[in-house]
Coordinates of C-alpha atoms in Angstrom, one line a residue:
M7 CA 10.8 131.7 -105.7
F8 CA 14.0 132.0 -107.5
I9 CA 14.3 128.0 -108.5
S10 CA 13.9 127.5 -111.9
T11 CA 10.6 125.2 -112.8
A12 CA 13.2 123.2 -114.9
Y13 CA 15.3 122.4 -112.0
A14 CA 12.2 121.8 -109.9
Q15 CA 10.9 119.2 -112.0
E16 CA 14.2 117.3 -112.3
Q17 CA 14.3 116.8 -108.7
A18 CA 10.9 115.8 -108.5
A19 CA 11.1 112.9 -111.4
G20 CA 14.3 111.7 -109.6
A21 CA 12.5 111.4 -106.3
A22 CA 9.5 109.7 -107.5
G23 CA 11.8 107.6 -110.3
G24 CA 13.6 105.7 -107.1
G25 CA 15.4 103.0 -109.2
L26 CA 14.9 99.6 -110.7
L27 CA 16.4 97.8 -107.6
E28 CA 14.2 99.8 -105.2
M29 CA 11.3 98.9 -107.3
F30 CA 12.0 95.3 -107.4
L31 CA 13.4 94.8 -103.7
P32 CA 9.5 94.3 -102.3
L33 CA 9.3 91.2 -104.9
I34 CA 12.5 89.9 -103.9
L35 CA 11.9 90.1 -100.5
I36 CA 8.3 88.2 -100.9
F37 CA 10.0 85.6 -103.1
A38 CA 12.8 84.9 -100.5
I39 CA 10.1 84.6 -97.5
F40 CA 8.0 82.4 -99.5
Y41 CA 11.2 80.1 -100.4
F42 CA 12.2 79.8 -97.0
L43 CA 8.7 79.3 -95.2
L44 CA 7.0 77.1 -98.1
I45 CA 9.1 75.9 -100.7
R46 CA 12.3 74.7 -99.1
P47 CA 10.4 72.8 -96.3
Q48 CA 8.0 71.1 -98.6
Q49 CA 11.1 70.0 -100.9
K50 CA 12.9 68.5 -97.7
R51 CA 9.5 66.3 -96.9
Q52 CA 9.6 65.2 -100.2
K53 CA 13.0 64.3 -100.2
A54 CA 12.3 62.3 -96.8
H55 CA 9.2 60.8 -98.4
Q56 CA 11.0 59.2 -101.1
A57 CA 13.9 58.0 -99.3
K58 CA 11.7 56.2 -97.1
L59 CA 9.8 54.6 -99.8
A60 CA 12.8 53.8 -101.5
A61 CA 14.2 52.0 -98.5
S62 CA 11.2 49.8 -98.4
R63 CA 11.8 46.1 -98.0
R64 CA 10.5 42.6 -97.3
G65 CA 8.0 42.5 -94.5
D66 CA 7.3 46.3 -94.3
K67 CA 3.7 47.1 -93.9
V68 CA 2.7 49.8 -96.4
V69 CA -0.1 51.7 -97.8
L70 CA -0.7 51.5 -101.5
G71 CA -2.0 54.6 -103.6
G72 CA -5.5 53.4 -103.4
G73 CA -5.4 53.2 -99.6
M74 CA -5.2 49.4 -99.5
L75 CA -2.6 48.1 -96.8
G76 CA -0.5 45.3 -97.7
T77 CA 3.0 43.5 -96.6
V78 CA 6.2 43.7 -98.9
T79 CA 6.8 40.0 -99.9
K80 CA 9.5 40.7 -102.6
V81 CA 11.4 43.5 -103.9
Q82 CA 12.3 42.9 -107.4
D83 CA 14.3 45.7 -108.6
E84 CA 14.7 49.4 -107.4
N85 CA 11.1 50.2 -109.0
E86 CA 9.1 47.2 -108.6
I87 CA 7.9 45.4 -105.4
V88 CA 5.3 42.8 -104.6
V89 CA 2.7 43.1 -102.1
K90 CA 0.6 41.0 -100.2
I91 CA -2.8 42.5 -99.7
A92 CA -4.8 39.6 -98.8
E93 CA -4.6 35.6 -98.1
N94 CA -3.3 34.4 -101.7
V95 CA -3.5 37.7 -103.3
E96 CA 0.1 39.4 -104.4
V97 CA 0.1 42.5 -106.8
K98 CA 3.2 43.7 -108.2
V99 CA 3.2 47.5 -108.0
L100 CA 5.8 50.4 -108.9
K101 CA 7.5 51.9 -105.6
H102 CA 6.7 55.4 -106.5
T103 CA 2.9 54.5 -106.3
L104 CA 3.5 53.8 -102.6
M105 CA 1.8 56.3 -100.3
D106 CA 3.5 55.5 -97.0
V107 CA 5.5 52.7 -95.2
V108 CA 3.4 52.2 -92.0
S109 CA 5.7 49.9 -90.1
K110 CA 9.2 48.7 -91.0
T111 CA 10.7 45.6 -90.0
E112 CA 13.5 44.9 -87.8
P113 CA 17.1 45.8 -89.2
A114 CA 19.7 43.1 -90.1
K115 CA 21.0 41.5 -87.5
D116 CA 24.7 42.0 -88.4
A117 CA 24.2 45.7 -88.0
P118 CA 24.6 47.2 -84.6
P119 CA 21.4 49.0 -82.9
Q120 CA 21.4 52.9 -83.5
P121 CA 21.0 54.8 -80.3
A122 CA 18.5 57.8 -80.2
N123 CA 21.5 60.2 -79.8
E124 CA 25.1 60.2 -78.8
S125 CA 24.7 59.1 -75.3
G126 CA 22.0 56.8 -76.0
E127 CA 19.6 58.4 -73.7
E128 CA 16.1 59.7 -74.9
K129 CA 15.6 63.2 -76.0
K130 CA 13.1 65.0 -73.8
S131 CA 11.6 68.5 -74.5
L132 CA 11.6 71.7 -72.5
I133 CA 7.7 71.1 -72.0
G134 CA 8.3 67.5 -71.3
T135 CA 10.7 67.7 -68.7
L136 CA 8.5 70.5 -66.9
F137 CA 5.3 68.7 -67.4
G138 CA 6.4 65.2 -68.2
K139 CA 5.6 61.9 -66.5
K140 CA 7.9 60.8 -63.8
K141 CA 9.2 57.0 -64.1

């Protein structure tokens, strides 16, 4: 009753206004969630795909951009390769137009074979351990 109307209006405006940070905090949180759940994993997949295509070498079976399957016969430089798509048919293509490397050739003989993990044993998942095949 004895509270002046000016003081009451000031209190209501302060409570409703909040602050600039409180206003943008939900937007910042939404962006952070999108970054960690969508954008970052997609960037990792894209980097892995680019590395796989850049590591293509002679003898690898590849899928070209149009869906054709072929075998790499020659790597001319870091951007171009020659792909054999049929008997006596070789096509020069850019590496970035490859869609996938289907099968890799054996590594060079001077490189020692790499184990699956440090102990050289096969990795097993929890479900595979519980319900897996018995050898």
